[in-house]
CSV table of C-alpha atoms in Angstrom, one decimal:
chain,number,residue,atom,x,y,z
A,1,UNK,CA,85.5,-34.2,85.4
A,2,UNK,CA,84.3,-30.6,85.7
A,3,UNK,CA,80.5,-30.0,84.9
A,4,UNK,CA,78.6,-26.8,84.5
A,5,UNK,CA,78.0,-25.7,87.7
A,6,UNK,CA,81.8,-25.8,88.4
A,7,UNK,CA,82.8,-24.1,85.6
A,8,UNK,CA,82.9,-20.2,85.8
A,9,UNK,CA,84.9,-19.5,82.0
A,10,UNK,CA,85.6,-21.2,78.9
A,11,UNK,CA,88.8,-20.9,77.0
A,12,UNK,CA,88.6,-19.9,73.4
A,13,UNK,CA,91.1,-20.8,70.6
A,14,UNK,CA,93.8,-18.1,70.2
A,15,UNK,CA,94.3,-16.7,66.4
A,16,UNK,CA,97.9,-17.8,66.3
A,17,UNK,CA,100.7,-19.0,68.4
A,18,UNK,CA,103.4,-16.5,68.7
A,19,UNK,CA,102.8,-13.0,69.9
A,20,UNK,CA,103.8,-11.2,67.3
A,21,UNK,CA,101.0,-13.5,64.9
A,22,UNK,CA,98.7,-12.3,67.7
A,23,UNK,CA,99.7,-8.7,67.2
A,24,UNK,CA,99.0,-8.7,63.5
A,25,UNK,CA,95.6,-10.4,63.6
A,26,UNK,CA,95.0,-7.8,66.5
A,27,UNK,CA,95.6,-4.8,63.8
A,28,UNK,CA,93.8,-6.8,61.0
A,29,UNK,CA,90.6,-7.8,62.7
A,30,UNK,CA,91.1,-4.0,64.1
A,31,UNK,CA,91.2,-2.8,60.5
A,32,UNK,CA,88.1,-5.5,59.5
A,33,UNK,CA,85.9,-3.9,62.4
A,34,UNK,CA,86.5,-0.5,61.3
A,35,UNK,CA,85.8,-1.2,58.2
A,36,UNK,CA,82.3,-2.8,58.8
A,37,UNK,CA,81.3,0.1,61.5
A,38,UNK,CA,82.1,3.1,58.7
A,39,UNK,CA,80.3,1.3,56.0
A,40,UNK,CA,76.7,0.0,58.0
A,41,UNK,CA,77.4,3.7,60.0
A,42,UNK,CA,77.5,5.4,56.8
A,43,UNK,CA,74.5,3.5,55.3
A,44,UNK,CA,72.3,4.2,58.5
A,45,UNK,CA,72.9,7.7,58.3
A,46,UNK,CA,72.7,8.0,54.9
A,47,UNK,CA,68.7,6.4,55.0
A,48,UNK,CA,67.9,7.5,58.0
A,49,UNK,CA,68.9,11.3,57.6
A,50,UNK,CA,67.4,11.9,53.7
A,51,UNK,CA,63.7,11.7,53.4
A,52,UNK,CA,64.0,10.0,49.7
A,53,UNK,CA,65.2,7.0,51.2
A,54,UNK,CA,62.2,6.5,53.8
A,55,UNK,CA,61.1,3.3,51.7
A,56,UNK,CA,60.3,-0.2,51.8
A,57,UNK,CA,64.0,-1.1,50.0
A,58,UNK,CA,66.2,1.6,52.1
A,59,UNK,CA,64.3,0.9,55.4
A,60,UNK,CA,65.0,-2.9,55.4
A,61,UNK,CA,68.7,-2.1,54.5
A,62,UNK,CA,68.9,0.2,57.2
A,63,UNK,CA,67.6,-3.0,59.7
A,64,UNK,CA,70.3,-5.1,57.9
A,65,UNK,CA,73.0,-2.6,58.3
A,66,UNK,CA,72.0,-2.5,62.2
A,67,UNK,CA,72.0,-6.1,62.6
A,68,UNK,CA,75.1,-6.2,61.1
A,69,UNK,CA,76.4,-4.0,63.6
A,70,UNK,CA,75.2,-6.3,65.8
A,71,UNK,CA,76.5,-9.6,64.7
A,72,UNK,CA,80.1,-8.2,63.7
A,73,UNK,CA,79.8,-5.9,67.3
A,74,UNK,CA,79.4,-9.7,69.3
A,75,UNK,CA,82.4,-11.8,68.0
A,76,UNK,CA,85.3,-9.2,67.1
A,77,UNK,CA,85.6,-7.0,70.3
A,78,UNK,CA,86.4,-10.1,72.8
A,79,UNK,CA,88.5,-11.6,69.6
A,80,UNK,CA,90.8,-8.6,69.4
A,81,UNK,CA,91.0,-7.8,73.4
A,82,UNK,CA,92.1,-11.9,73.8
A,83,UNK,CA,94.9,-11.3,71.1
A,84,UNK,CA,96.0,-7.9,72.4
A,85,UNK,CA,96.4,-8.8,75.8
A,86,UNK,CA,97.7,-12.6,75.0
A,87,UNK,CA,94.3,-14.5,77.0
A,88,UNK,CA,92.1,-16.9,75.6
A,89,UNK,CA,89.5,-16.8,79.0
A,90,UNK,CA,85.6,-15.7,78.4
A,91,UNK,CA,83.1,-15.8,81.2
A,92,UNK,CA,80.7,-18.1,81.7
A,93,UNK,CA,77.7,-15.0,81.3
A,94,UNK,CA,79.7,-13.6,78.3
A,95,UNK,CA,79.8,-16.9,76.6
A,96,UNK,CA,76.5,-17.3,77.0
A,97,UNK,CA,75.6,-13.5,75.9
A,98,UNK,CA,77.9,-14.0,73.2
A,99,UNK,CA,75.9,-17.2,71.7
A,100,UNK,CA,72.7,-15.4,72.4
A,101,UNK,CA,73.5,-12.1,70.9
A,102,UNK,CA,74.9,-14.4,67.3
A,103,UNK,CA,71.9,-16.2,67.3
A,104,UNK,CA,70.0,-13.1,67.6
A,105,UNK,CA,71.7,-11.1,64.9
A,106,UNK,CA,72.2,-13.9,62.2
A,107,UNK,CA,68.3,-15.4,63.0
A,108,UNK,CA,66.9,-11.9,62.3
A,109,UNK,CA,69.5,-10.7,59.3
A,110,UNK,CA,68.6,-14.0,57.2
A,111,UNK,CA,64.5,-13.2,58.3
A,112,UNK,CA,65.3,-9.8,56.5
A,113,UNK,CA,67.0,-10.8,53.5
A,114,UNK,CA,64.0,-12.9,52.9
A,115,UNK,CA,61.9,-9.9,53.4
A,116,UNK,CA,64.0,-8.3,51.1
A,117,UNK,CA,63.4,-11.0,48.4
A,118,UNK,CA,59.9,-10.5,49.0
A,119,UNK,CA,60.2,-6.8,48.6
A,120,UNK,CA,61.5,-7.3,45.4
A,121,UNK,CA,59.6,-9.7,44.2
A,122,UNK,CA,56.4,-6.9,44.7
A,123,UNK,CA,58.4,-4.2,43.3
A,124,UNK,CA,59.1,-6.0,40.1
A,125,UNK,CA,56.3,-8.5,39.7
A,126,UNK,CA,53.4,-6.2,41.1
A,127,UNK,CA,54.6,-2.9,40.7
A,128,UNK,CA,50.9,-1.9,40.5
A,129,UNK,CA,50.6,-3.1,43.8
A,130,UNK,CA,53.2,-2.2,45.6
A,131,UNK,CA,52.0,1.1,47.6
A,132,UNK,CA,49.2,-1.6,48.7
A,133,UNK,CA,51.1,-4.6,49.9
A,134,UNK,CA,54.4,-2.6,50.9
A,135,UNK,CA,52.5,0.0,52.7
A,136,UNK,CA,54.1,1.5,56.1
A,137,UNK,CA,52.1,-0.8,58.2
A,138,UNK,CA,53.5,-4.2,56.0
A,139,UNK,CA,56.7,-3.0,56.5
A,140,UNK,CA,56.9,-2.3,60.1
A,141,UNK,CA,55.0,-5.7,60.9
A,142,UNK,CA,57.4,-7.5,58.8
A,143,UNK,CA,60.6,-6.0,60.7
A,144,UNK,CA,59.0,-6.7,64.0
A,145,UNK,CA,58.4,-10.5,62.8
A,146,UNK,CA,61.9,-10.6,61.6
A,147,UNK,CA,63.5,-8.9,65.2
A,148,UNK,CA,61.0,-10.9,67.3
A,149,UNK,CA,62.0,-14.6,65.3
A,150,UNK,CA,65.5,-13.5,66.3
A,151,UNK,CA,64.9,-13.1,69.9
A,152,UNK,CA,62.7,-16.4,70.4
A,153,UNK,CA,65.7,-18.5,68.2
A,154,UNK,CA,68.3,-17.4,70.5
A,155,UNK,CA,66.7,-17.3,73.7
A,156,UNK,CA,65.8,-21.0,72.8
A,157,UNK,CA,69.1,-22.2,71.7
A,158,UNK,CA,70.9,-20.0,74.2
A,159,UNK,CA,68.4,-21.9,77.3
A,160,UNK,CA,69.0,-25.7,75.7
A,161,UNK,CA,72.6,-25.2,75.4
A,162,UNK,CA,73.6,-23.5,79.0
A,163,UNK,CA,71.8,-26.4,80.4
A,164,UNK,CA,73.5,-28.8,79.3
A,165,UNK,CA,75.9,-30.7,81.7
A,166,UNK,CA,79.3,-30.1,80.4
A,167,UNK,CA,81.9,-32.7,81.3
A,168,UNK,CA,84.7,-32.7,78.9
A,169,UNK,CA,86.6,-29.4,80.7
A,170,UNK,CA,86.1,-25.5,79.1
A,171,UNK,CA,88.0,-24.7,76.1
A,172,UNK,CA,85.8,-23.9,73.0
A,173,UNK,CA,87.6,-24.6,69.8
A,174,UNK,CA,86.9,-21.1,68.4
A,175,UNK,CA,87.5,-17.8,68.7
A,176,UNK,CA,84.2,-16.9,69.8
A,177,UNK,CA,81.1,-19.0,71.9
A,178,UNK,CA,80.0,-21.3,69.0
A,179,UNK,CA,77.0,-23.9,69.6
A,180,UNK,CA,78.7,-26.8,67.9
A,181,UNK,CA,81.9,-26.3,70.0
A,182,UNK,CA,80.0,-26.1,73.4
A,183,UNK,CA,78.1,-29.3,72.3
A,184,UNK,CA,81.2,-31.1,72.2
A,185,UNK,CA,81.9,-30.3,75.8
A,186,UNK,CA,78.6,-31.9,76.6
A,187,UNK,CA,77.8,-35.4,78.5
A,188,UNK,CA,77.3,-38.1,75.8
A,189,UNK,CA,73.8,-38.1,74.4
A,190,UNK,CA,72.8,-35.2,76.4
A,191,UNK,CA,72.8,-32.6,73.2
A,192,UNK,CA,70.1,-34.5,71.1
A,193,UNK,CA,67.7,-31.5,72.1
A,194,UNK,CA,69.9,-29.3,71.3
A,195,UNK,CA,70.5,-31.1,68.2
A,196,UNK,CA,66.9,-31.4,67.1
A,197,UNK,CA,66.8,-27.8,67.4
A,198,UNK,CA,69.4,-27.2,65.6
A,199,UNK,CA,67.7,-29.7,62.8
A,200,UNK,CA,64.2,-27.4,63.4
A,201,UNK,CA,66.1,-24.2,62.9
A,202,UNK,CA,67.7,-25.4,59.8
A,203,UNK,CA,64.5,-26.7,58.2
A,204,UNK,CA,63.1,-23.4,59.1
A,205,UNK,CA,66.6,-21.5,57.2
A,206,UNK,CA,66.4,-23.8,54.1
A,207,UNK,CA,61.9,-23.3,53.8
A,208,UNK,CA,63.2,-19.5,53.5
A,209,UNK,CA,65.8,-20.0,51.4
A,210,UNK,CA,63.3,-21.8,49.1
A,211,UNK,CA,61.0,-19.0,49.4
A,212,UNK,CA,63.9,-16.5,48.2
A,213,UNK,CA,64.7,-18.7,45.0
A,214,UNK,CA,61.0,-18.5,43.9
A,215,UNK,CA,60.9,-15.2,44.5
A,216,UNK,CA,63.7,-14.2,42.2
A,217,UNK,CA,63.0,-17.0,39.3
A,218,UNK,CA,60.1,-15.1,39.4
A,219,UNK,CA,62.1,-11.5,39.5
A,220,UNK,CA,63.9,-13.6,36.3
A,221,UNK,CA,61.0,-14.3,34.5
A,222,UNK,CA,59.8,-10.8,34.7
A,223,UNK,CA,63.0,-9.0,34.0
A,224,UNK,CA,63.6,-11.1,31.0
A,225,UNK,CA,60.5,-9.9,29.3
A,226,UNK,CA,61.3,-6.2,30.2
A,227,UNK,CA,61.8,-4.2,26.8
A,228,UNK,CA,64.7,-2.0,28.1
A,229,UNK,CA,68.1,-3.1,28.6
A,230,UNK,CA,68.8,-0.3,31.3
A,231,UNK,CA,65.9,-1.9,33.6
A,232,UNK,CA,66.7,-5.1,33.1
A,233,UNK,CA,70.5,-4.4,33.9
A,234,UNK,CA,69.2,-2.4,36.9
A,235,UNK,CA,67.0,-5.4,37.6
A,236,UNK,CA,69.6,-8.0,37.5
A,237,UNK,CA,72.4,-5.6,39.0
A,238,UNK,CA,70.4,-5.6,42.2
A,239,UNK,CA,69.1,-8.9,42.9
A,240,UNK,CA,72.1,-11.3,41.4
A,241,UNK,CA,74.5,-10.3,44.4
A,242,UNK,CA,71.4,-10.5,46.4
A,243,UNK,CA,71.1,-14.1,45.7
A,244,UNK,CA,75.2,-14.4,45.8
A,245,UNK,CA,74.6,-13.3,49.6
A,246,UNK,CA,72.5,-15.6,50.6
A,247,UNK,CA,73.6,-18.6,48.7
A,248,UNK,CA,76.8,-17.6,50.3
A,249,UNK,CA,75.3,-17.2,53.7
A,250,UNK,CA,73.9,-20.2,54.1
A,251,UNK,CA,75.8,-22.5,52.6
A,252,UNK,CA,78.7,-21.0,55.5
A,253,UNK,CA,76.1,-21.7,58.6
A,254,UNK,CA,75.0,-24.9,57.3
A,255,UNK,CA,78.6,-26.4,57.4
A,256,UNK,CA,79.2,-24.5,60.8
A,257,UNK,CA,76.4,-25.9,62.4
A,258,UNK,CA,75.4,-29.2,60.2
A,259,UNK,CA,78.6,-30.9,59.6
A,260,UNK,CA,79.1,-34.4,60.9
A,261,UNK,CA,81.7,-34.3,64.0
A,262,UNK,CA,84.0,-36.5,62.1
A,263,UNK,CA,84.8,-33.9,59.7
A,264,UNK,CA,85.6,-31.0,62.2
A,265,UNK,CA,89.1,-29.7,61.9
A,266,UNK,CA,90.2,-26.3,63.8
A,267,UNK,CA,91.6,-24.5,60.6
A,268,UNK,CA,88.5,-25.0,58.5
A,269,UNK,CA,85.8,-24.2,61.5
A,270,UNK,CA,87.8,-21.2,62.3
A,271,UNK,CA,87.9,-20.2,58.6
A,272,UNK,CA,84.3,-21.3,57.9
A,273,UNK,CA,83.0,-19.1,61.3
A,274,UNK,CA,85.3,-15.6,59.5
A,275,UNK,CA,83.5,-16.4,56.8
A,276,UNK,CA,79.7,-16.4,58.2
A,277,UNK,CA,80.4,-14.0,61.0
A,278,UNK,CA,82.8,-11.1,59.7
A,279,UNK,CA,82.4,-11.7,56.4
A,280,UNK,CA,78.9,-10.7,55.6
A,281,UNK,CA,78.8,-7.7,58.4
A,282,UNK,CA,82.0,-6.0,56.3
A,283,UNK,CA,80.6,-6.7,52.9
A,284,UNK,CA,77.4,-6.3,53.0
A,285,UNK,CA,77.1,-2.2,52.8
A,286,UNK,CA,79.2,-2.2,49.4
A,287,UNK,CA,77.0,-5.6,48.2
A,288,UNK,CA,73.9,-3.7,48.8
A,289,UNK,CA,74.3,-0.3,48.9
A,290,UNK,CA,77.3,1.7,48.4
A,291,UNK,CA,76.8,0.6,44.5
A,292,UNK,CA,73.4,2.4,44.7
A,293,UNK,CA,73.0,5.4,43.0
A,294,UNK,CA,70.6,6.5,45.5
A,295,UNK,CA,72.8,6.2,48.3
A,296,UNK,CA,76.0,7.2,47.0
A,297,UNK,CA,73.8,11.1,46.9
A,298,UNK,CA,72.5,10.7,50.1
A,299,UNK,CA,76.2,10.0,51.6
A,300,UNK,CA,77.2,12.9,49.4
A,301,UNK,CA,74.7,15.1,51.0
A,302,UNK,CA,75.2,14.1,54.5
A,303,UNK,CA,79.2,14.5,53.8
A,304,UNK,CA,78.5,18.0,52.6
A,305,UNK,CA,76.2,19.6,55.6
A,306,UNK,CA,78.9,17.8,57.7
A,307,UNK,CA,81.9,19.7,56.3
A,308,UNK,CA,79.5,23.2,56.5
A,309,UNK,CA,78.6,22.9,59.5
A,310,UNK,CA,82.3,22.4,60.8
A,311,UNK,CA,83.5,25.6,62.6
């Protein structure tokens, strides 16, 4: 049996069987890509570029459009190069960059859309206080917890799974380098620390998630006793699909990574990993942004000085 010090690439699952299937998931996951790229692009430039947008709100949406970026940026390249050119083979490095880079991007994106819950929690619950507790400083702490809990989660589930002996051959049943997959080509009983990370990790995902549910009950509360009906529907209109996202998030990586072995079939982990790794990335800019008023003039502006400036 081959172990991990023989093995040099893994095989990931193809998208389909015949070559012209491959072709068309080649030009939708092209058209999915694009897609995502133009809308986190646009929302970058958008906040970074007009000075109204320099605040708490737009400058944690303007980390979650770049980690975004990120996650969508890892998985769909090496998906859509293996079904152009009909391969299925990923390095042993680039599998292990891959899992890194995931872990990286989805540890710090659900470490800012707690943030974000917290954010509005201030804004809405202590507006009086808000310059205080969201000051410039807060903020910039709070994104570099949120990046750095990103990099310590994936370095330490990237260093327990690569040193794992793997003896049941290469091929990862996924489209991309997925932790449950490369736990399956472990030894027997040589994953329980990986596993107990896994468990750790989780208990750490679902505190947060707690923490984000209190905060908006709270958001509820408040908005309920608000005596307009245009701030309350502003209210509601931006933290309900708030709250969709993350419900949604999670409930995606949980089955990905908690799900009992027993119940793992290839068409529902490939559909359940779309779902948690492309899906968010593409939505996410029309979610939480491109139905803000704010930004929808700040794209208009940059739009315009781009046309001008044409020769």
């Amino acid at each position: 049996m081959p172990n991990s010090s023989s093995i040099s690439e893994f095989l990931l699952l193809p998208l389909a069987d015949t070559r012209q299937l491959q072709l068309l998931h080649f030009w939708l996951l092209l058209g999915i890509y694009l897609a995502a790229l133009l809308g986190n692009g646009l929302i970058s430039t958008a906040v970074a570029c007009d000075r109204r947008l320099h605040t708490p709100m737009y400058f944690f949406l303007l980390n979650l459009a770049l980690l975004d970026l990120g996650c969508i940026s890892t998985t769909l390249p090496k998906a859509m190069a293996n079904a152009l050119w009909d391969t299925r083979a990923i390095s042993y490095a680039g599998c292990a960059a891959q899992l890194f880079f995931l872990f990286f991007f989805l540890s710090a994106e659900f470490s800012f859309l707690t943030i974000m819950s917290y954010d509005r929690y201030v804004a809405i619950c202590k507006p009086l206080h808000y310059g205080t507790l969201m000051d410039s400083r807060a903020c910039a702490t709070m994104a570099a917890a949120a990046w750095g809990t990103g990099v310590l989660i994936s370095l330490l589930h990237t260093a327990s799974t690569f040193s794992l002996p793997l003896c049941q051959g290469n091929v990862v049943n996924q489209f991309f380098c997925e932790v449950p997959q490369i736990l399956k080509l472990s030894c027997s009983a040589s994953y329980l620390r990986e596993v107990v990370l896994l468990f750790f990790g989780s208990s750490l995902v679902f505190g947060c998630f707690v923490f984000i549910v209190v905060s908006y009950v709270q958001i509820f509360k408040t908005v309920l006793r608000m005596p307009s009906e245009q701030g309350r529907h502003k209210a509601f209109s931006t933290c309900l699909p708030h709250l969709a996202v993350v419900s949604f998030f999670l409930r995606t990586v949980f089955y990905a990574y908690l799900k009992p072995p027993s119940i793992s079939f290839p068409s529902m982990d490939l559909m359940v990993a779309l779902l948690y790794s492309v899906v968010p990335p593409t939505l996410n800019p029309v979610i939480y942004s491109m139905r803000n008023r704010e930004i929808k003039h700040a794209l208009r502006k940059v739009l315009q000085c781009t046309v001008f400036q044409l020769p």
